[in-house]
Amino acid sequence: MNDLIRIKGKRKLKGEVTVSSCKNSAVAILPAVVLASEVVKLYDVPEIEDVKVLIKLLNLLNIDVRVSDDELTIDPTNIANVDLLDEDVMKLRASYYFMGALLGRFRHVKMYSPGGCNLGPRPIDLHLKGFEALGATITQEGNVIEISAEELKGDDIYLDFASVGATINIMLAACFARGRTTIENAAKEPEIIDISSMLNKMGAQIRGAGTSEITINGVTRLKGCIHDIIPDRIEAGTYIIAAAACGEDVTVNNVIPQHIEALTSKLEEMGVRLEQGSDYVRVFESEDLKPIDIITQPFPGFATDLQQPLTALLTKVDGDSHVEETIYLERFKHCAELNKMGADIEVAPGKSTIHGGKQLHGTDIFATDLRCGASLIIAGLMAEGETVIHNAYHIYRGYDSIVEKLRAIGAEIK
Ligand code: EPZ
């Protein structure tokens, strides 16, 4: 995979783009198959690097995965609970879902601690607190973590922060725990509803996903199922922002509008002209956009994953816009790169001020994480001249065929 993306900017985007299915669902659903005793069939799995890595980890557990187009047939009947001490574990943070799944199924797991985007400290203390509440003991030697339990017994677990990962990981570990587990202050992201509905199809008894209180009544076995992963709301938001930045008339298909309400209402507040259907958002060329203030929040608030792409658009909007991060205080590495292109963004701890009204110009810039990379692509589409984005592998972790999709709506990108 070539690690540079080259963009000749200021092409008007026009046409239709279709969103793939949700990365942050897929990366939880694949490890969750460990809990199944029969074949699981997944439709619309995004062809992204993170999925490829997780398939290799499933293979390490002697789980057969057959890929045909974007359908996966996963056969866990010969699963072996081997230690996951492979460097692939460190390639993505979501590998930590194998902790909850293997603990839940076998009451033992030994693996490397996760890796993933550098968005500042990303502890997993809430995950581990949940596992301990279910009766597990945890030992950590260096970056090897071992979790085991004589027996897993349901308990009431309160999350100090509505963590997406902790909510899902505890849900996985609790599926076979004896009795009832409740997760208070649970995260409410759509991905949590998606994985809970798949587990319930397999015979789990999970109620309340999507609300701040989830209950799991333990069962003894999960069968197989067929599951269609929800569309990726962050990918959808990224293309909608790109269209608002340099689109003439772009329709983004395969969207669940309720999943991106915080974004679309903010864009409308800015003066972006949108038409929303039941499964698409159409963006028309919009002039004289107004600056706005953004505060990131857990769902249904404004998604932290979209503040970086939106920042690129805000560089051209006259006036000062403000972004405040309440989820990842250090998620501002894209600003220095945008400033190399002529933006004028000030960064303070947990917040940025974008002095807009600037015309960006192309130059060499460096992606530092997945959504930073998306922000730089949008900047390249807006900029005069050629932009060369280095470390493009970050982008391929979470955006299926982004170069092809943008080229198909008129971008000059390769
Ligand atoms: C998920 O990460 C997503 N990743 C992130 O998307 C997303 O930004 C994030 O949720 C917030 O929406 C996946 O789903 C694979 P959290 P996650 O646990 O689960 C702190 C992308 O670009 N925290 O809700 O790791 C943590 O440090 C990625 O697709 C603890 O302190 O997010 C952070 O400040 C980036 N202790 C905050 O909570 C814990 O045990 C949010 O974390 C867990 C989290």
CSV table of C-alpha atoms and ligand atoms in Angstrom, one decimal:
chain,number,residue,atom,x,y,z
A,1,MET,CA,0.0,0.0,0.0
A,2,ASN,CA,1.6,3.3,-1.1
A,3,ASP,CA,2.1,5.5,1.9
A,4,LEU,CA,1.6,8.8,0.2
A,5,ILE,CA,-1.7,10.5,-0.9
A,6,ARG,CA,-1.3,13.2,-3.5
A,7,ILE,CA,-4.2,15.7,-4.0
A,8,LYS,CA,-4.5,18.6,-6.5
A,9,GLY,CA,-7.0,20.8,-4.8
A,10,LYS,CA,-9.9,23.1,-5.7
A,11,ARG,CA,-11.8,20.5,-7.8
A,12,LYS,CA,-15.5,20.8,-7.2
A,13,LEU,CA,-17.0,17.5,-5.9
A,14,LYS,CA,-20.1,16.3,-7.6
A,15,GLY,CA,-22.0,13.0,-7.6
A,16,GLU,CA,-22.7,10.2,-5.1
A,17,VAL,CA,-20.6,8.4,-2.6
A,18,THR,CA,-21.6,5.3,-0.6
A,19,VAL,CA,-20.5,4.9,3.0
A,20,SER,CA,-19.1,1.5,4.1
A,21,SER,CA,-20.1,-0.2,7.3
A,22,CYS,CA,-18.9,0.9,10.6
A,23,LYS,CA,-15.3,0.4,11.6
A,24,ASN,CA,-16.0,0.8,15.3
A,25,SER,CA,-18.7,-1.8,15.1
A,26,ALA,CA,-16.7,-4.2,13.1
A,27,VAL,CA,-13.7,-4.1,15.4
A,28,ALA,CA,-15.9,-5.1,18.3
A,29,ILE,CA,-18.0,-7.7,16.4
A,30,LEU,CA,-15.1,-9.7,15.1
A,31,PRO,CA,-13.6,-10.4,18.6
A,32,ALA,CA,-17.1,-11.1,19.9
A,33,VAL,CA,-17.4,-14.1,17.6
A,34,VAL,CA,-15.1,-15.8,20.1
A,35,LEU,CA,-18.3,-16.2,22.3
A,36,ALA,CA,-20.1,-18.2,19.6
A,37,SER,CA,-20.2,-22.0,19.4
A,38,GLU,CA,-21.4,-22.0,15.8
A,39,VAL,CA,-20.7,-20.3,12.5
A,40,VAL,CA,-21.3,-16.5,12.3
A,41,LYS,CA,-21.9,-14.8,8.9
A,42,LEU,CA,-21.2,-11.1,8.6
A,43,TYR,CA,-22.3,-8.9,5.7
A,44,ASP,CA,-20.8,-5.6,4.6
A,45,VAL,CA,-17.6,-5.9,6.6
A,46,PRO,CA,-15.5,-2.8,5.7
A,47,GLU,CA,-12.3,-3.7,3.8
A,48,ILE,CA,-10.0,-1.7,6.1
A,49,GLU,CA,-6.6,-2.5,7.7
A,50,ASP,CA,-8.0,-2.9,11.2
A,51,VAL,CA,-10.3,-5.7,10.0
A,52,LYS,CA,-7.5,-7.5,8.3
A,53,VAL,CA,-5.4,-7.5,11.5
A,54,LEU,CA,-8.4,-8.8,13.6
A,55,ILE,CA,-8.9,-11.6,11.1
A,56,LYS,CA,-5.2,-12.6,11.6
A,57,LEU,CA,-5.8,-12.6,15.4
A,58,LEU,CA,-8.9,-14.8,15.0
A,59,ASN,CA,-6.8,-17.2,12.9
A,60,LEU,CA,-4.3,-17.4,15.8
A,61,LEU,CA,-7.2,-18.6,17.9
A,62,ASN,CA,-7.7,-21.4,15.3
A,63,ILE,CA,-10.9,-19.7,14.1
A,64,ASP,CA,-11.5,-20.1,10.4
A,65,VAL,CA,-12.4,-16.9,8.5
A,66,ARG,CA,-13.6,-17.1,4.9
A,67,VAL,CA,-13.7,-13.8,3.0
A,68,SER,CA,-15.8,-13.4,-0.2
A,69,ASP,CA,-16.3,-9.8,-1.3
A,70,ASP,CA,-17.4,-8.0,1.8
A,71,GLU,CA,-19.0,-11.1,3.4
A,72,LEU,CA,-17.2,-13.0,6.2
A,73,THR,CA,-18.0,-16.5,7.3
A,74,ILE,CA,-16.4,-17.2,10.6
A,75,ASP,CA,-16.3,-20.7,12.1
A,76,PRO,CA,-15.3,-20.7,15.8
A,77,THR,CA,-16.1,-24.4,16.4
A,78,ASN,CA,-12.4,-25.4,16.7
A,79,ILE,CA,-11.3,-22.4,18.8
A,80,ALA,CA,-8.2,-22.7,20.9
A,81,ASN,CA,-7.6,-20.1,23.7
A,82,VAL,CA,-3.9,-19.5,22.9
A,83,ASP,CA,-2.0,-16.5,24.4
A,84,LEU,CA,-2.3,-13.5,22.0
A,85,LEU,CA,1.4,-12.5,22.3
A,86,ASP,CA,1.7,-11.4,18.7
A,87,GLU,CA,2.8,-7.9,17.6
A,88,ASP,CA,-0.4,-7.6,15.6
A,89,VAL,CA,-2.2,-7.1,18.9
A,90,MET,CA,-0.4,-3.7,19.3
A,91,LYS,CA,-1.6,-2.5,15.9
A,92,LEU,CA,-5.0,-1.4,17.1
A,93,ARG,CA,-6.6,-0.5,20.3
A,94,ALA,CA,-9.7,-2.6,19.6
A,95,SER,CA,-7.7,-5.8,20.1
A,96,TYR,CA,-8.6,-5.3,23.7
A,97,TYR,CA,-12.1,-6.7,22.9
A,98,PHE,CA,-10.4,-10.1,22.9
A,99,MET,CA,-10.0,-9.6,26.7
A,100,GLY,CA,-13.7,-9.4,27.4
A,101,ALA,CA,-14.5,-12.1,24.8
A,102,LEU,CA,-11.9,-14.7,25.9
A,103,LEU,CA,-12.5,-14.0,29.6
A,104,GLY,CA,-16.2,-14.4,29.0
A,105,ARG,CA,-15.8,-17.7,27.1
A,106,PHE,CA,-12.9,-19.4,28.8
A,107,ARG,CA,-12.5,-17.4,32.1
A,108,HIS,CA,-8.9,-16.8,31.1
A,109,VAL,CA,-7.0,-14.6,28.7
A,110,LYS,CA,-3.3,-13.7,28.3
A,111,MET,CA,-2.3,-11.1,25.7
A,112,TYR,CA,-0.4,-7.9,24.9
A,113,SER,CA,-2.0,-4.6,26.0
A,114,PRO,CA,-3.5,-2.8,23.0
A,115,GLY,CA,-2.0,-0.1,20.8
A,116,GLY,CA,-3.8,2.2,18.3
A,117,CYS,CA,-3.9,5.9,17.6
A,118,ASN,CA,-1.8,8.3,19.6
A,119,LEU,CA,-4.5,10.6,21.0
A,120,GLY,CA,-2.7,11.0,24.3
A,121,PRO,CA,-3.1,8.6,27.3
A,122,ARG,CA,-5.6,5.9,26.6
A,123,PRO,CA,-5.9,3.8,29.8
A,124,ILE,CA,-8.1,0.8,30.1
A,125,ASP,CA,-8.7,1.1,33.9
A,126,LEU,CA,-12.5,1.1,33.5
A,127,HIS,CA,-12.4,-2.2,31.5
A,128,LEU,CA,-10.3,-3.9,34.1
A,129,LYS,CA,-12.5,-2.5,37.0
A,130,GLY,CA,-15.4,-4.1,35.2
A,131,PHE,CA,-13.7,-7.5,34.8
A,132,GLU,CA,-12.7,-7.5,38.5
A,133,ALA,CA,-16.3,-6.7,39.5
A,134,LEU,CA,-17.3,-9.9,37.7
A,135,GLY,CA,-14.8,-11.9,39.7
A,136,ALA,CA,-11.6,-11.8,37.6
A,137,THR,CA,-8.1,-11.3,38.9
A,138,ILE,CA,-5.6,-9.3,36.7
A,139,THR,CA,-1.8,-9.5,36.6
A,140,GLN,CA,0.3,-7.3,34.3
A,141,GLU,CA,4.0,-7.9,33.5
A,142,GLY,CA,5.3,-5.3,31.2
A,143,ASN,CA,2.8,-5.0,28.4
A,144,VAL,CA,1.5,-8.6,28.9
A,145,ILE,CA,-1.8,-8.7,30.7
A,146,GLU,CA,-3.4,-11.9,32.2
A,147,ILE,CA,-7.0,-12.0,33.4
A,148,SER,CA,-8.6,-15.1,34.9
A,149,ALA,CA,-11.6,-16.0,37.0
A,150,GLU,CA,-12.6,-19.2,38.9
A,151,GLU,CA,-16.2,-18.2,38.1
A,152,LEU,CA,-17.7,-15.1,36.5
A,153,LYS,CA,-20.6,-13.7,38.6
A,154,GLY,CA,-22.9,-10.8,37.6
A,155,ASP,CA,-22.6,-7.5,39.5
A,156,ASP,CA,-23.6,-3.9,39.3
A,157,ILE,CA,-20.8,-1.9,37.6
A,158,TYR,CA,-20.7,1.9,37.5
A,159,LEU,CA,-18.5,3.5,34.8
A,160,ASP,CA,-16.9,6.8,36.0
A,161,PHE,CA,-16.8,7.8,32.3
A,162,ALA,CA,-19.3,6.6,29.6
A,163,SER,CA,-16.5,4.7,27.9
A,164,VAL,CA,-17.4,3.0,24.6
A,165,GLY,CA,-14.7,0.4,24.9
A,166,ALA,CA,-15.3,-0.4,28.5
A,167,THR,CA,-19.1,-0.7,28.0
A,168,ILE,CA,-18.6,-3.2,25.1
A,169,ASN,CA,-15.8,-5.1,26.8
A,170,ILE,CA,-17.8,-5.6,30.0
A,171,MET,CA,-20.8,-6.6,27.9
A,172,LEU,CA,-18.7,-9.3,26.3
A,173,ALA,CA,-17.3,-10.6,29.6
A,174,ALA,CA,-20.7,-10.7,31.2
A,175,CYS,CA,-22.6,-12.8,28.5
A,176,PHE,CA,-21.8,-16.1,30.4
A,177,ALA,CA,-21.5,-14.6,33.9
A,178,ARG,CA,-23.8,-16.2,36.4
A,179,GLY,CA,-26.9,-14.0,37.1
A,180,ARG,CA,-27.4,-10.4,36.2
A,181,THR,CA,-24.8,-7.7,35.4
A,182,THR,CA,-25.8,-4.0,35.1
A,183,ILE,CA,-23.6,-1.4,33.6
A,184,GLU,CA,-24.5,2.1,34.9
A,185,ASN,CA,-23.4,5.3,33.0
A,186,ALA,CA,-22.9,3.0,29.9
A,187,ALA,CA,-21.9,4.7,26.6
A,188,LYS,CA,-24.8,5.1,24.2
A,189,GLU,CA,-23.0,5.0,20.8
A,190,PRO,CA,-24.9,3.3,18.0
A,191,GLU,CA,-22.0,0.7,17.8
A,192,ILE,CA,-23.1,-0.6,21.2
A,193,ILE,CA,-26.6,-1.2,20.0
A,194,ASP,CA,-25.2,-2.9,16.9
A,195,ILE,CA,-23.1,-5.4,18.8
A,196,SER,CA,-25.8,-6.0,21.5
A,197,SER,CA,-28.3,-6.8,18.8
A,198,MET,CA,-25.9,-9.3,17.2
A,199,LEU,CA,-25.2,-11.0,20.6
A,200,ASN,CA,-28.9,-11.2,21.3
A,201,LYS,CA,-29.4,-12.9,17.9
A,202,MET,CA,-26.8,-15.4,19.2
A,203,GLY,CA,-28.9,-16.0,22.3
A,204,ALA,CA,-27.5,-13.5,24.7
A,205,GLN,CA,-29.9,-11.6,27.0
A,206,ILE,CA,-28.8,-8.0,26.8
A,207,ARG,CA,-31.3,-5.1,27.5
A,208,GLY,CA,-30.9,-1.3,27.4
A,209,ALA,CA,-28.1,-0.9,24.8
A,210,GLY,CA,-28.2,2.7,23.6
A,211,THR,CA,-29.3,3.9,27.1
A,212,SER,CA,-27.1,4.7,30.0
A,213,GLU,CA,-28.1,1.5,31.9
A,214,ILE,CA,-27.5,-1.9,30.2
A,215,THR,CA,-28.4,-5.2,31.9
A,216,ILE,CA,-27.0,-8.6,30.9
A,217,ASN,CA,-28.5,-11.9,32.1
A,218,GLY,CA,-25.9,-14.6,31.8
A,219,VAL,CA,-26.5,-17.6,29.6
A,220,THR,CA,-24.5,-20.8,29.0
A,221,ARG,CA,-23.9,-20.8,25.3
A,222,LEU,CA,-24.2,-18.6,22.2
A,223,LYS,CA,-25.1,-20.0,18.8
A,224,GLY,CA,-24.2,-18.6,15.4
A,225,CYS,CA,-26.1,-15.9,13.5
A,226,ILE,CA,-26.1,-13.7,10.4
A,227,HIS,CA,-25.4,-10.0,11.0
A,228,ASP,CA,-25.3,-6.9,8.8
A,229,ILE,CA,-23.1,-4.2,10.3
A,230,ILE,CA,-24.5,-0.7,10.6
A,231,PRO,CA,-23.1,2.1,8.3
A,232,ASP,CA,-20.1,4.1,9.5
A,233,ARG,CA,-21.4,7.4,11.0
A,234,ILE,CA,-17.9,8.9,11.1
A,235,GLU,CA,-17.1,8.0,7.5
A,236,ALA,CA,-20.4,9.5,6.5
A,237,GLY,CA,-19.7,12.7,8.5
A,238,THR,CA,-16.2,12.9,6.9
A,239,TYR,CA,-17.7,12.9,3.4
A,240,ILE,CA,-20.5,15.3,4.3
A,241,ILE,CA,-17.8,17.7,5.7
A,242,ALA,CA,-15.7,17.3,2.5
A,243,ALA,CA,-18.8,18.1,0.4
A,244,ALA,CA,-19.5,21.2,2.5
A,245,ALA,CA,-15.9,22.3,2.0
A,246,CYS,CA,-15.6,21.9,-1.7
A,247,GLY,CA,-18.8,20.2,-3.1
A,248,GLU,CA,-21.1,21.5,-5.8
A,249,ASP,CA,-23.7,18.8,-5.3
A,250,VAL,CA,-22.8,15.6,-3.4
A,251,THR,CA,-25.1,12.8,-2.1
A,252,VAL,CA,-23.7,10.7,0.6
A,253,ASN,CA,-25.6,7.3,0.6
A,254,ASN,CA,-26.0,4.6,3.3
A,255,VAL,CA,-26.4,7.0,6.2
A,256,ILE,CA,-28.6,6.7,9.4
A,257,PRO,CA,-29.4,10.4,9.9
A,258,GLN,CA,-30.1,9.9,13.6
A,259,HIS,CA,-26.4,8.9,14.0
A,260,ILE,CA,-25.0,12.2,12.8
A,261,GLU,CA,-27.6,14.7,14.1
A,262,ALA,CA,-25.0,16.6,16.1
A,263,LEU,CA,-22.9,17.2,13.0
A,264,THR,CA,-25.7,18.0,10.5
A,265,SER,CA,-27.3,20.5,12.9
A,266,LYS,CA,-24.0,22.2,13.4
A,267,LEU,CA,-23.4,22.4,9.7
A,268,GLU,CA,-26.9,23.9,9.1
A,269,GLU,CA,-26.1,26.4,11.9
A,270,MET,CA,-23.0,27.4,9.8
A,271,GLY,CA,-25.3,27.8,6.7
A,272,VAL,CA,-24.4,24.6,4.9
A,273,ARG,CA,-27.3,23.6,2.6
A,274,LEU,CA,-28.3,20.0,3.3
A,275,GLU,CA,-31.2,17.8,2.2
A,276,GLN,CA,-31.7,14.7,4.4
A,277,GLY,CA,-33.5,11.6,3.3
A,278,SER,CA,-34.1,8.3,5.3
A,279,ASP,CA,-30.8,6.9,4.3
A,280,TYR,CA,-28.8,9.7,2.6
A,281,VAL,CA,-27.6,13.3,3.1
A,282,ARG,CA,-27.3,15.6,0.0
A,283,VAL,CA,-24.9,18.6,0.3
A,284,PHE,CA,-25.2,21.6,-2.0
A,285,GLU,CA,-22.6,24.2,-2.6
A,286,SER,CA,-22.8,26.7,0.2
A,287,GLU,CA,-21.2,30.2,0.4
A,288,ASP,CA,-20.8,32.7,3.3
A,289,LEU,CA,-20.6,30.0,6.0
A,290,LYS,CA,-20.6,31.3,9.6
A,291,PRO,CA,-18.1,30.3,12.3
A,292,ILE,CA,-19.2,28.0,15.1
A,293,ASP,CA,-18.2,26.6,18.5
A,294,ILE,CA,-18.0,22.8,19.0
A,295,ILE,CA,-17.7,20.9,22.2
A,296,THR,CA,-17.1,17.1,21.8
A,297,GLN,CA,-19.3,14.8,24.0
A,298,PRO,CA,-20.1,11.1,24.2
A,299,PHE,CA,-23.0,10.1,21.8
A,300,PRO,CA,-25.5,11.7,21.1
A,301,GLY,CA,-23.2,14.8,21.5
A,302,PHE,CA,-20.8,16.0,18.9
A,303,ALA,CA,-18.4,13.1,18.0
A,304,THR,CA,-14.8,13.6,19.0
A,305,ASP,CA,-13.9,11.7,15.8
A,306,LEU,CA,-15.4,14.5,13.7
A,307,GLN,CA,-13.8,17.5,15.2
A,308,GLN,CA,-10.6,17.0,13.3
A,309,PRO,CA,-12.2,16.8,9.8
A,310,LEU,CA,-14.5,19.7,10.7
A,311,THR,CA,-11.5,21.8,11.7
A,312,ALA,CA,-10.2,21.6,8.1
A,313,LEU,CA,-13.5,23.1,6.8
A,314,LEU,CA,-13.5,25.8,9.5
A,315,THR,CA,-10.1,27.2,8.3
A,316,LYS,CA,-11.9,28.9,5.3
A,317,VAL,CA,-14.9,30.2,7.2
A,318,ASP,CA,-14.6,33.9,8.0
A,319,GLY,CA,-14.3,34.6,11.7
A,320,ASP,CA,-13.1,32.6,14.8
A,321,SER,CA,-14.4,29.1,15.4
A,322,HIS,CA,-13.7,27.2,18.6
A,323,VAL,CA,-13.3,23.5,19.3
A,324,GLU,CA,-13.3,22.1,22.9
A,325,GLU,CA,-12.3,18.5,23.4
A,326,THR,CA,-13.8,16.8,26.5
A,327,ILE,CA,-12.9,13.2,25.4
A,328,TYR,CA,-9.2,13.4,24.2
A,329,LEU,CA,-7.6,16.6,25.4
A,330,GLU,CA,-4.6,16.1,23.1
A,331,ARG,CA,-6.5,15.4,19.9
A,332,PHE,CA,-5.1,18.4,18.1
A,333,LYS,CA,-2.0,17.1,16.2
A,334,HIS,CA,-3.8,18.0,12.9
A,335,CYS,CA,-3.7,21.7,13.6
A,336,ALA,CA,0.1,22.0,13.2
A,337,GLU,CA,-0.2,20.3,9.8
A,338,LEU,CA,-3.1,22.6,8.7
A,339,ASN,CA,-1.1,25.6,9.8
A,340,LYS,CA,1.7,24.5,7.4
A,341,MET,CA,-0.9,24.9,4.7
A,342,GLY,CA,-1.7,28.5,5.7
A,343,ALA,CA,-4.3,27.9,8.3
A,344,ASP,CA,-4.1,30.0,11.5
A,345,ILE,CA,-5.1,27.7,14.4
A,346,GLU,CA,-4.1,28.3,18.0
A,347,VAL,CA,-4.1,25.3,20.3
A,348,ALA,CA,-4.4,25.3,24.1
A,349,PRO,CA,-4.9,22.3,26.4
A,350,GLY,CA,-8.1,20.7,25.3
A,351,LYS,CA,-9.1,23.4,22.9
A,352,SER,CA,-8.4,25.2,19.6
A,353,THR,CA,-9.3,28.5,18.1
A,354,ILE,CA,-9.5,28.6,14.3
A,355,HIS,CA,-9.0,32.1,12.9
A,356,GLY,CA,-10.8,31.4,9.6
A,357,GLY,CA,-11.1,33.1,6.2
A,358,LYS,CA,-7.8,31.5,5.0
A,359,GLN,CA,-7.1,30.0,1.5
A,360,LEU,CA,-5.0,26.9,2.2
A,361,HIS,CA,-2.1,26.0,-0.2
A,362,GLY,CA,-0.7,22.5,-0.8
A,363,THR,CA,2.5,21.3,0.7
A,364,ASP,CA,4.0,18.1,2.4
A,365,ILE,CA,2.0,17.2,5.6
A,366,PHE,CA,2.0,14.2,7.9
A,367,ALA,CA,-0.9,12.2,9.2
A,368,THR,CA,-0.5,11.3,12.9
A,369,ASP,CA,-3.7,9.4,13.4
A,370,LEU,CA,-6.8,8.2,11.5
A,371,ARG,CA,-9.0,11.2,11.8
A,372,CYS,CA,-6.1,13.7,11.6
A,373,GLY,CA,-5.5,12.0,8.2
A,374,ALA,CA,-9.1,12.6,7.2
A,375,SER,CA,-8.7,16.2,8.2
A,376,LEU,CA,-5.6,16.6,6.0
A,377,ILE,CA,-7.4,15.0,3.0
A,378,ILE,CA,-10.2,17.5,3.3
A,379,ALA,CA,-7.6,20.3,3.6
A,380,GLY,CA,-5.9,19.0,0.4
A,381,LEU,CA,-9.2,19.0,-1.5
A,382,MET,CA,-9.6,22.7,-0.5
A,383,ALA,CA,-6.0,23.8,-1.0
A,384,GLU,CA,-4.5,25.5,-4.0
A,385,GLY,CA,-1.8,23.4,-5.7
A,386,GLU,CA,-0.7,19.9,-4.8
A,387,THR,CA,-0.8,18.4,-1.2
A,388,VAL,CA,1.3,15.4,-0.4
A,389,ILE,CA,0.0,13.5,2.7
A,390,HIS,CA,2.6,11.2,4.3
A,391,ASN,CA,1.9,8.2,6.6
A,392,ALA,CA,-1.3,7.5,4.8
A,393,TYR,CA,-1.5,4.1,6.4
A,394,HIS,CA,-3.2,5.8,9.3
A,395,ILE,CA,-6.1,6.6,7.0
A,396,TYR,CA,-6.4,3.2,5.5
A,397,ARG,CA,-7.0,1.8,9.0
A,398,GLY,CA,-10.5,3.2,9.0
A,399,TYR,CA,-11.6,4.5,5.6
A,400,ASP,CA,-12.4,1.8,3.0
A,401,SER,CA,-11.3,2.9,-0.5
A,402,ILE,CA,-11.3,6.6,0.3
A,403,VAL,CA,-9.0,7.5,-2.6
A,404,GLU,CA,-11.3,5.7,-5.1
A,405,LYS,CA,-14.5,7.1,-3.5
A,406,LEU,CA,-13.2,10.7,-3.7
A,407,ARG,CA,-11.9,10.3,-7.3
A,408,ALA,CA,-15.4,9.0,-8.3
A,409,ILE,CA,-16.9,12.4,-7.2
A,410,GLY,CA,-14.3,14.5,-9.0
A,411,ALA,CA,-11.3,14.8,-6.7
A,412,GLU,CA,-7.9,14.7,-8.3
A,413,ILE,CA,-6.3,12.3,-5.8
A,414,LYS,CA,-4.0,9.3,-5.9
B,1,EPZ,C1,-13.8,4.5,20.9
B,1,EPZ,O1,-12.6,4.5,21.5
B,1,EPZ,C2,-13.5,4.7,19.4
B,1,EPZ,N1,-12.7,3.6,19.0
B,1,EPZ,C3,-12.8,6.0,19.1
B,1,EPZ,O2,-12.6,6.1,17.7
B,1,EPZ,C4,-13.7,7.1,19.6
B,1,EPZ,O3,-12.9,8.3,19.5
B,1,EPZ,C5,-14.0,6.9,21.1
B,1,EPZ,O4,-14.6,5.6,21.3
B,1,EPZ,C6,-14.9,8.0,21.7
B,1,EPZ,O5,-16.1,8.0,20.9
B,1,EPZ,C7,-13.2,2.4,18.8
B,1,EPZ,O6,-14.4,2.2,18.9
B,1,EPZ,C8,-12.3,1.3,18.3
B,1,EPZ,P1,-13.6,5.6,25.2
B,1,EPZ,P2,-12.5,4.1,23.1
B,1,EPZ,O7,-13.3,4.4,26.0
B,1,EPZ,O8,-13.5,3.0,23.3
B,1,EPZ,C9,-11.0,7.5,28.7
B,1,EPZ,C10,-11.5,6.4,15.7
B,1,EPZ,O9,-10.9,7.4,15.2
B,1,EPZ,N2,-10.9,6.1,29.2
B,1,EPZ,O10,-15.0,6.1,25.1
B,1,EPZ,O11,-11.1,3.9,23.4
B,1,EPZ,C11,-10.1,7.6,27.4
B,1,EPZ,O12,-8.7,7.8,27.8
B,1,EPZ,C12,-11.3,6.1,17.2
B,1,EPZ,O13,-12.3,5.6,15.1
B,1,EPZ,C13,-10.4,5.9,30.5
B,1,EPZ,O14,-9.9,6.9,31.1
B,1,EPZ,O15,-13.0,5.4,23.7
B,1,EPZ,C14,-10.7,8.7,26.7
B,1,EPZ,O16,-10.2,10.0,27.2
B,1,EPZ,C15,-10.4,7.1,17.9
B,1,EPZ,N3,-10.3,4.7,31.0
B,1,EPZ,C16,-12.2,8.6,27.0
B,1,EPZ,O17,-12.3,7.8,28.2
B,1,EPZ,C17,-10.8,3.6,30.3
B,1,EPZ,O18,-10.8,2.5,30.8
B,1,EPZ,C18,-13.0,8.0,25.8
B,1,EPZ,O19,-12.6,6.7,25.8
B,1,EPZ,C19,-11.4,3.8,29.0
B,1,EPZ,C20,-11.4,5.1,28.5
